[in-house]
PDB file of C-alpha atoms in Angstrom:
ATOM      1  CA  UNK A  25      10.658  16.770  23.908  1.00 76.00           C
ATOM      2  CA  UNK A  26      10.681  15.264  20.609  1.00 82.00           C
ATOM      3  CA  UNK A  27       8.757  11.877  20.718  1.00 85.00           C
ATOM      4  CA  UNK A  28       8.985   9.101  18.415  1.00 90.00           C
ATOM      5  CA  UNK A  29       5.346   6.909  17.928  1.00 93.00           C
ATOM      6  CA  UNK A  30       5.347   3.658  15.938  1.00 96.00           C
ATOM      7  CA  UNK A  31       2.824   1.894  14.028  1.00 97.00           C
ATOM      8  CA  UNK A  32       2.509  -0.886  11.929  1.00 97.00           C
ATOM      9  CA  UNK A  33       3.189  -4.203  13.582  1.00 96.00           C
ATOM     10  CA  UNK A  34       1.044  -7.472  13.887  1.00 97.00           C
ATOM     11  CA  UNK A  35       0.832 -10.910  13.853  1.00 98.00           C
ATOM     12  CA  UNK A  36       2.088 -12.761  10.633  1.00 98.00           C
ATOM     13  CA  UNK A  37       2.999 -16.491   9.670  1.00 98.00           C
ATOM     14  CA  UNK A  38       6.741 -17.137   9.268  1.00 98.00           C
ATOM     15  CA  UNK A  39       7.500 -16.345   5.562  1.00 98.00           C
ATOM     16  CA  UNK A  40       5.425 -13.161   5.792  1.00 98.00           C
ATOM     17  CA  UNK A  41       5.900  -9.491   5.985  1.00 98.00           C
ATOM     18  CA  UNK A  42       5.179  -6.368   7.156  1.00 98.00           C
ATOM     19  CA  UNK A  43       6.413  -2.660   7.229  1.00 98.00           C
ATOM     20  CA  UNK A  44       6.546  -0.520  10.612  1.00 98.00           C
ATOM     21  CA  UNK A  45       6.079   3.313  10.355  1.00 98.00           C
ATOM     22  CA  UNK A  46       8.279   5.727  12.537  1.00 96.00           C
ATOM     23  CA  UNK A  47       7.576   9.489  13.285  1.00 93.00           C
ATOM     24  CA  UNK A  48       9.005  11.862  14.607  1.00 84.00           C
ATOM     25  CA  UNK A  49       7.762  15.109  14.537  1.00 73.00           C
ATOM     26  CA  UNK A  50       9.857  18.628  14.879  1.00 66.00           C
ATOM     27  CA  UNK A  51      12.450  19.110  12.212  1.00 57.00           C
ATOM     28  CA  UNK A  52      15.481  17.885  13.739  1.00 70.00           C
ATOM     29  CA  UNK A  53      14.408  14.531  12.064  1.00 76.00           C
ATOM     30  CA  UNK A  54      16.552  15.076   8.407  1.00 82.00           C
ATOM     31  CA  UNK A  55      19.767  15.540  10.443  1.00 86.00           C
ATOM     32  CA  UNK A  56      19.553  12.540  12.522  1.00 90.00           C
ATOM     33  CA  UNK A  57      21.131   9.191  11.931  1.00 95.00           C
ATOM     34  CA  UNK A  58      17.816   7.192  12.612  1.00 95.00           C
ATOM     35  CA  UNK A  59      17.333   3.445  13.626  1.00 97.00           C
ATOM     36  CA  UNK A  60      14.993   0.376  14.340  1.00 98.00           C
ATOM     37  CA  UNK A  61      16.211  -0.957  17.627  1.00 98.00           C
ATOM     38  CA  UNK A  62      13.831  -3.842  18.306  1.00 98.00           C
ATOM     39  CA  UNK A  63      13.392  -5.839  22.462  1.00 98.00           C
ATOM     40  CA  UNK A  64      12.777  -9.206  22.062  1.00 96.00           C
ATOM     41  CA  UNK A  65      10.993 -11.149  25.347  1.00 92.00           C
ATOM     42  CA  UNK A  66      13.646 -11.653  27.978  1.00 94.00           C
ATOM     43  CA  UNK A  67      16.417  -9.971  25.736  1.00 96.00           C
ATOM     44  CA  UNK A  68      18.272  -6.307  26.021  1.00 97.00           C
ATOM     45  CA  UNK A  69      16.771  -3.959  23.381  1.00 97.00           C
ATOM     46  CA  UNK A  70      19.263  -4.423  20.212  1.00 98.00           C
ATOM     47  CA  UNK A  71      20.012  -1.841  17.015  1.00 98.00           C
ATOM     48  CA  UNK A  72      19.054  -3.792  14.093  1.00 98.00           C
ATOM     49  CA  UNK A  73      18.776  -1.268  10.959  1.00 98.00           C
ATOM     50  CA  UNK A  74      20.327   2.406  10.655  1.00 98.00           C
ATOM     51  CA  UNK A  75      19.976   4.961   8.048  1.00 97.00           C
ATOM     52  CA  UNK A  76      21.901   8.007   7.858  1.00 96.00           C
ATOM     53  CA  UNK A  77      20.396  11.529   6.417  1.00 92.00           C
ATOM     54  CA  UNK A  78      21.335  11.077   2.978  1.00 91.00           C
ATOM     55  CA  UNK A  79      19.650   7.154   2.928  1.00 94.00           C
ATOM     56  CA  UNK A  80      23.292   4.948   3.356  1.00 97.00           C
ATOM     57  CA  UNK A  81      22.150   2.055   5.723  1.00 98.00           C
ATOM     58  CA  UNK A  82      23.640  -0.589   7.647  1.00 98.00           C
ATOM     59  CA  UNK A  83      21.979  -3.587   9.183  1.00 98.00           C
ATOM     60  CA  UNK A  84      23.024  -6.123  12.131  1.00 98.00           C
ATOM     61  CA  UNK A  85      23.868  -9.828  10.707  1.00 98.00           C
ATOM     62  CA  UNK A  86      20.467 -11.531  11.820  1.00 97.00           C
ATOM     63  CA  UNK A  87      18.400  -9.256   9.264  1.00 98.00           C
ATOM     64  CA  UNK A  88      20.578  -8.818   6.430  1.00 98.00           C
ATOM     65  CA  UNK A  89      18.976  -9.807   3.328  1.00 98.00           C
ATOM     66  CA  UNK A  90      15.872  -9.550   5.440  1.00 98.00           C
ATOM     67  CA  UNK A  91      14.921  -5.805   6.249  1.00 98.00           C
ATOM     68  CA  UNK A  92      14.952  -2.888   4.368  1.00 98.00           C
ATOM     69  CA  UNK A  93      15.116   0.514   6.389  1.00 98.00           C
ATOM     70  CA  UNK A  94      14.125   3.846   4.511  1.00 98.00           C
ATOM     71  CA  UNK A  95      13.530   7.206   5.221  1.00 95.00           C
ATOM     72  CA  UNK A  96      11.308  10.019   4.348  1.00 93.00           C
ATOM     73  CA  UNK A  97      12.528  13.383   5.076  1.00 90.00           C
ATOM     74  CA  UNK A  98       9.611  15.750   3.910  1.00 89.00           C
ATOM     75  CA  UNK A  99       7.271  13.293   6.182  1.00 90.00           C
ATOM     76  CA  UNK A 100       9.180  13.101   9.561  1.00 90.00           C
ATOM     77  CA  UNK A 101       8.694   9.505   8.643  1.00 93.00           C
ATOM     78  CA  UNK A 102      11.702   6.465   8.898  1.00 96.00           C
ATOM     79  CA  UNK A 103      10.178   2.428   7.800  1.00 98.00           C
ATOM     80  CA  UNK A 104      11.461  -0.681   8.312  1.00 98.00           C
ATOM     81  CA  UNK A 105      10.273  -3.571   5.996  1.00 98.00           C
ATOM     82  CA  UNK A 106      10.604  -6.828   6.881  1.00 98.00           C
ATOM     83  CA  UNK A 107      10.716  -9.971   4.543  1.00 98.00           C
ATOM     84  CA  UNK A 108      10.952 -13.563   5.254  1.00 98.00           C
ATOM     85  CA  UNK A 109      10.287 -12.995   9.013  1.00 98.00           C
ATOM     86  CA  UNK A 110      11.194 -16.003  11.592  1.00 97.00           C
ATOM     87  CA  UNK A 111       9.729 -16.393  14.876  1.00 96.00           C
ATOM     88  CA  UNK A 112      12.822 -15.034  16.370  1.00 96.00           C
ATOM     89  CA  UNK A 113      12.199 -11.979  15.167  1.00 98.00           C
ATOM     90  CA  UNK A 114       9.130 -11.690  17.027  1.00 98.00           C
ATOM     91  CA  UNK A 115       9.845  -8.512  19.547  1.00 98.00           C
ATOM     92  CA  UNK A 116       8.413  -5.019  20.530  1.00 98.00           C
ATOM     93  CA  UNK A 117       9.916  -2.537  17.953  1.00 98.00           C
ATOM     94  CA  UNK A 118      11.059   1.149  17.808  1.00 97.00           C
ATOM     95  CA  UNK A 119      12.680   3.658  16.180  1.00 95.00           C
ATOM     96  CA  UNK A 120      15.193   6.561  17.955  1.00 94.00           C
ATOM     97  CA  UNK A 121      18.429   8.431  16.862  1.00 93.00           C
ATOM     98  CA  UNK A 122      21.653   6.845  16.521  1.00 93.00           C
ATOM     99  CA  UNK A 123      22.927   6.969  19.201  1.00 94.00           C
ATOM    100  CA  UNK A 124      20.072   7.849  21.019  1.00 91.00           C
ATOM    101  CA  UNK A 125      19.564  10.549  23.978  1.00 86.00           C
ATOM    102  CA  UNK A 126      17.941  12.942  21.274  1.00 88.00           C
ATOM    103  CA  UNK A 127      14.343  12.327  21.377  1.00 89.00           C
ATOM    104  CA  UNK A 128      12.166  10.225  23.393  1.00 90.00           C
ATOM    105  CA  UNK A 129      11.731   6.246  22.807  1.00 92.00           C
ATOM    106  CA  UNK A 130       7.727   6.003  21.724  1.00 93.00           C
ATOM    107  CA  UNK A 131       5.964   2.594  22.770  1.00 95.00           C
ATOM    108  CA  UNK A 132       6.815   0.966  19.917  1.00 97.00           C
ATOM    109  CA  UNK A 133       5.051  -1.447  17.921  1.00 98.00           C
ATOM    110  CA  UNK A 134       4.902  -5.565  18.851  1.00 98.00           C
ATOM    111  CA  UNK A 135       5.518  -7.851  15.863  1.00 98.00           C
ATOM    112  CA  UNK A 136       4.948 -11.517  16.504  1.00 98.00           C
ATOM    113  CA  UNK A 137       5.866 -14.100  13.864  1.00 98.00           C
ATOM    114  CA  UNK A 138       4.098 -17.428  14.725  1.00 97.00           C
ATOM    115  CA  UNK A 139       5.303 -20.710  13.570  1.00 90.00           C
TER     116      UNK A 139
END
């Protein structure tokens, strides 16, 4: 089965950023809707950035302005950068379909904003 992996977190100030990496190998990856979902400490894992195959995206309320999600067919690769980050962002991230069920959630990658 098709298995995302996810790289890029860290620790970083509030203010800072970063950009995760998502991959997802086997070429069913152009025709997906893909997303970050992200599972913050004692919270349900929550969508918070989609992209569709031809790059329209949609993002939930708390990281509007904030994230950018992009896409890179040829690579197998979807990203997720992340400006101005607040210590409530600070949660285990991944990427998957949307909806999911198609490939297999990865470990994802923590991202801790400290205050």
């Amino acid at each position: 089965q098709v298995q995302a992996v996810e790289s890029g977190g860290g620790l970083v100030q509030v203010g800072g950023s970063l950009r995760v990496s998502c991959t997802a190998s086997g070429t069913i990856f152009s025709s997906f809707v893909m997303g970050w979902y992200r599972r913050a400490p004692g919270k349900q894992r929550e969508l918070v950035a989609r992209i569709t195959s031809d790059g329209a995206t949609t993002y939930a309320d708390s990281v509007k302005g904030r994230f950018t999600i992009a896409r890179d067919n040829a690579k197998n690769t979807v990203y997720l950068q992340m400006d101005s980050l607040e210590p409530e962002d600070t949660a285990v991230y991944y990427c998957n379909t949307v909806p999911t069920g198609f490939i297999a959630w990865g470990q994802g990658t923590q991202v801790t904003v400290s205050s």
